[in-house]
């Protein structure tokens, strides 16, 4: 599906030149060994003991990796551990009771601080309450909470008693919740009455009631009273008030259950755009080792840092890098409720300033919004506490990368562009900020020990500078153990396409396309299903978008295919501009010039539609498929999963008026 000849042209336009991380950073970095990539290579898989050594094990493991059931790999077999012990007890034992674990920034300016001791107490009380409700080891507990402290508390309480959690993002619909609970046969649910969205009280419990109506199993529901008098609610059968439950177990402690390294720590459903959601199973030992190691080596987290990942815990980024990674390392993790532009567009910078945040991790979509709002918002605050910046979730093109580097990091902070997925559990491609040079637009080389191969349709590696499929040739500790829906689906979704079982050659397929340069740096081009074919030439919509967003004045863009009689598909672009760029005719001309320069005249869009915003899912991903339907004048399906459904009508009107 990937046209090797059509890719990788003018790659100097798409990626910037190498930049050395600031020496002030390197001098203090956790990992600085220049030969670390080679050292991992020579000592693989034992090199991964460095990750496991960051944890406290109840029983030491016998082997680092067992592969006889490949690709159902067993990491750290024989070892036992408890994730909540690793995130809590061991820090208390080390005399760090009064150190801040979580700093919570609420929607309306509320602030709460949990020391490690406070968090330990809260987790133990809720673990006792869960046990009293009947939750046993290996029972799946569904958690459907917004960004309030009870969310990580509930996760760690589950981990403490060996009950895997399945967190469902609070913004997902009742149907989505029901599908996930049914698939996991989950009989326990932790949720809340409601939460504040912008200024308004939003009723979460009514979504829960709808979801539970359709379920076969009986469910015990724990309800956090988040809104108090703003949304009075009455508890029904099998419903329990969170605070009443924990009050009944005040001061109680629960012994952490030792789990086998391969036991499930949690289940995370990926928001698949087609078909049933996939229940990705993560292990206790492998996953926790890998998130701790990458928190240490990539995010450079130290116990004395104030670290902030501005994601939602309802997705994998929040699991790995708000909860498990930072707490395993004993640092202070900030969690915030709300949005970056409420009450004003400087909300994040105000939080960085007030908390003297050292490390900040966010998504390109947010960075492009900051860029669109303008540098005056960060400029109002003192951001000099920052030491490292990170991005995750989508490709970031050089212009927003540079904006982030200059206006947030004031050229003093390395930027790590971390490529990974729900299924990889933790970061797999990134520069190591204390070791590797950065290249704006390219995520970086595979991390030490991670063997990324960019291959063509036949599985053969493509030449440097050419595009292909992003695959991983060897296992890694954070990898999904299987899919909860079944081992067969795990094989068909990720392994069948590029593996050769007869030769015992297993290769994980990510679903992404990427290009690797001579220097080994990987530029992720986007999902393979975002590839469009124009006149027999296959193009990455992401690559075109990168060319568009590099035009001054452009905030964001989404490129889709539109059926065309002459070309099969032609390119259709949706573009939002930064404030002050009202002359869309000039921007349009610059976009066309840039695309022609970056890719070629054949990549010139047939239509360019300007819109104030792009339609996005609640997790911030642009809904390209919907935009494709709009471009093709098709009936639109359900738009209720959108954060901003009203924008769709505006775009349709704009197209009609053209
Ligand atoms: C994309 C999020 C380019 C990619 C952690 C991947 C990225 C999907 C990057 C996984 C990056 C994530 N550069 N693309 N640095 N990080 N992606 O499962 O397409 O929500 O397959 O995990 O996001 O999304 P997921």
XYZ file of C-alpha atoms in Angstrom, residues 31-252:
222
model
C 21.030 8.859 31.382
C 24.096 10.241 29.627
C 26.123 7.230 28.449
C 26.966 7.823 24.839
C 27.253 4.092 24.129
C 23.898 3.115 25.600
C 22.333 2.085 22.280
C 25.240 -0.296 21.575
C 25.324 -1.529 25.171
C 21.679 -2.581 24.999
C 22.302 -4.208 21.641
C 25.229 -6.290 22.886
C 23.458 -7.416 25.998
C 19.921 -7.994 24.760
C 17.550 -9.016 26.387
C 19.420 -8.823 29.713
C 19.784 -5.068 29.107
C 16.163 -4.778 30.229
C 17.210 -5.675 33.759
C 18.055 -2.003 34.038
C 14.335 -1.297 33.765
C 13.310 -4.043 36.185
C 15.938 -2.826 38.662
C 14.037 0.435 39.060
C 11.284 -1.546 40.807
C 11.027 -3.419 44.097
C 10.213 -7.096 43.594
C 8.704 -9.396 46.234
C 10.306 -12.391 44.531
C 13.195 -11.969 42.132
C 12.512 -13.119 38.569
C 14.249 -16.201 37.147
C 14.537 -15.137 33.525
C 14.408 -11.814 31.740
C 12.556 -13.115 28.688
C 10.943 -16.382 27.710
C 9.824 -16.675 24.144
C 8.643 -20.233 23.613
C 5.039 -19.023 23.236
C 5.971 -16.110 20.988
C 4.461 -13.663 20.337
C 2.931 -14.152 23.797
C 6.214 -13.218 25.427
C 6.865 -13.645 29.126
C 8.969 -10.949 30.740
C 10.607 -11.362 34.137
C 9.082 -14.813 34.643
C 9.139 -16.076 38.214
C 9.184 -12.556 39.631
C 6.357 -11.214 41.771
C 5.568 -7.619 42.653
C 2.746 -5.234 43.424
C 2.299 -1.997 41.483
C 0.717 -0.083 44.356
C 3.575 -1.130 46.661
C 6.002 0.210 44.067
C 4.122 3.499 43.739
C 3.483 4.024 47.481
C 4.808 1.833 50.289
C 8.404 1.777 49.207
C 8.547 5.571 49.161
C 7.190 5.687 52.727
C 9.759 3.087 53.759
C 12.429 5.347 52.276
C 11.327 8.163 54.591
C 9.506 10.205 51.957
C 6.076 10.296 53.619
C 5.709 14.050 53.454
C 6.872 14.348 49.852
C 4.096 15.465 47.505
C 2.794 12.652 45.300
C -0.107 14.335 43.501
C -0.830 17.975 43.048
C -4.350 18.377 41.743
C -5.553 21.493 39.957
C -9.347 21.544 39.746
C -11.476 23.178 37.169
C -12.547 26.095 39.343
C -9.204 26.890 40.851
C -9.546 24.239 43.593
C -6.209 22.777 44.605
C -5.393 19.653 46.537
C -2.094 18.161 47.525
C -1.594 14.510 48.397
C 1.632 13.562 50.087
C 2.807 9.989 49.572
C 1.424 9.279 53.034
C -1.993 10.809 52.152
C -2.142 8.837 48.933
C -1.164 5.644 50.745
C -3.992 6.155 53.248
C -6.586 6.946 50.568
C -5.574 3.955 48.444
C -5.615 1.556 51.366
C -9.032 2.693 52.556
C -10.532 2.297 49.118
C -8.795 -1.059 48.617
C -10.422 -2.228 51.867
C -13.798 -0.937 50.655
C -13.455 -2.739 47.325
C -12.611 -5.959 49.141
C -15.698 -5.496 51.306
C -17.858 -5.088 48.186
C -16.660 -8.497 47.088
C -13.911 -7.597 44.629
C -11.400 -10.443 44.421
C -8.046 -10.849 42.746
C -8.454 -10.899 38.925
C -11.953 -9.336 38.927
C -12.059 -6.506 36.396
C -13.108 -3.182 37.954
C -14.306 -0.541 35.494
C -13.479 3.069 36.379
C -15.401 5.870 34.673
C -14.165 9.049 36.301
C -13.021 12.481 35.141
C -9.695 13.999 36.205
C -10.247 13.994 39.960
C -7.887 12.452 42.549
C -10.264 9.519 43.117
C -9.304 8.275 39.638
C -5.654 7.433 40.376
C -6.657 6.417 43.912
C -9.117 3.868 42.518
C -6.549 2.569 40.021
C -3.929 2.036 42.718
C -6.509 0.463 45.060
C -7.318 -2.082 42.347
C -3.630 -2.727 41.760
C -3.149 -3.261 45.490
C -5.646 -6.123 45.636
C -4.684 -7.574 42.253
C -7.936 -6.596 40.528
C -7.214 -5.336 36.997
C -8.785 -1.974 36.268
C -10.394 -0.966 33.017
C -10.545 2.810 32.890
C -13.068 4.181 30.412
C -12.468 7.813 29.437
C -15.146 9.903 31.168
C -16.106 11.697 27.963
C -17.049 8.481 26.179
C -20.734 7.728 25.718
C -23.025 5.404 27.641
C -22.883 2.932 24.772
C -19.112 2.940 24.789
C -19.109 2.262 28.523
C -21.622 -0.565 28.159
C -19.696 -2.216 25.318
C -16.494 -2.176 27.349
C -18.107 -3.464 30.537
C -19.858 -6.240 28.643
C -16.681 -7.268 26.837
C -14.741 -7.392 30.109
C -17.658 -8.998 32.014
C -16.948 -6.385 34.633
C -19.220 -6.450 37.703
C -17.801 -3.421 39.492
C -17.915 0.203 38.451
C -16.419 3.298 40.056
C -17.935 6.529 38.771
C -19.278 9.904 39.908
C -22.508 11.888 39.898
C -21.163 14.375 37.411
C -18.448 16.876 36.734
C -17.954 20.372 35.481
C -17.538 20.965 31.782
C -16.511 24.529 31.149
C -18.814 26.282 33.657
C -21.641 23.755 33.679
C -22.490 20.760 35.837
C -22.584 17.732 33.588
C -24.513 14.622 34.608
C -22.284 11.547 34.344
C -24.505 9.314 36.418
C -27.357 9.433 33.898
C -24.947 8.074 31.269
C -24.043 5.296 33.690
C -27.702 4.478 34.315
C -28.272 4.143 30.581
C -25.194 1.987 30.145
C -26.148 -0.381 32.957
C -29.660 -0.896 31.596
C -28.309 -2.880 28.691
C -25.901 -5.076 30.663
C -26.552 -8.700 31.506
C -24.383 -8.848 34.600
C -25.269 -7.344 37.986
C -23.014 -4.417 38.760
C -21.967 -2.896 42.086
C -21.492 0.816 41.498
C -19.463 3.193 43.632
C -20.377 6.852 43.132
C -18.060 9.743 43.974
C -20.129 12.779 44.940
C -18.253 15.341 42.886
C -20.943 17.973 42.466
C -22.651 18.010 45.852
C -25.641 20.331 45.829
C -25.039 21.326 42.213
C -26.383 17.924 41.199
C -28.261 16.114 43.964
C -28.590 12.396 43.371
C -30.223 9.459 45.111
C -28.440 6.123 45.304
C -30.340 3.047 44.165
C -29.825 -0.668 44.659
C -26.231 -1.855 44.370
C -25.038 1.756 44.503
C -22.650 2.974 47.149
C -21.392 6.388 48.115
C -17.610 6.534 47.755
C -17.000 8.669 50.832
C -19.315 6.594 53.038
C -17.410 3.488 51.978
C -13.979 4.868 52.720
C -15.155 6.441 55.992
C -16.162 2.990 57.135
C -12.567 1.831 56.568
C -10.801 4.898 57.936
C -7.196 4.134 58.789
C -7.427 0.541 57.508
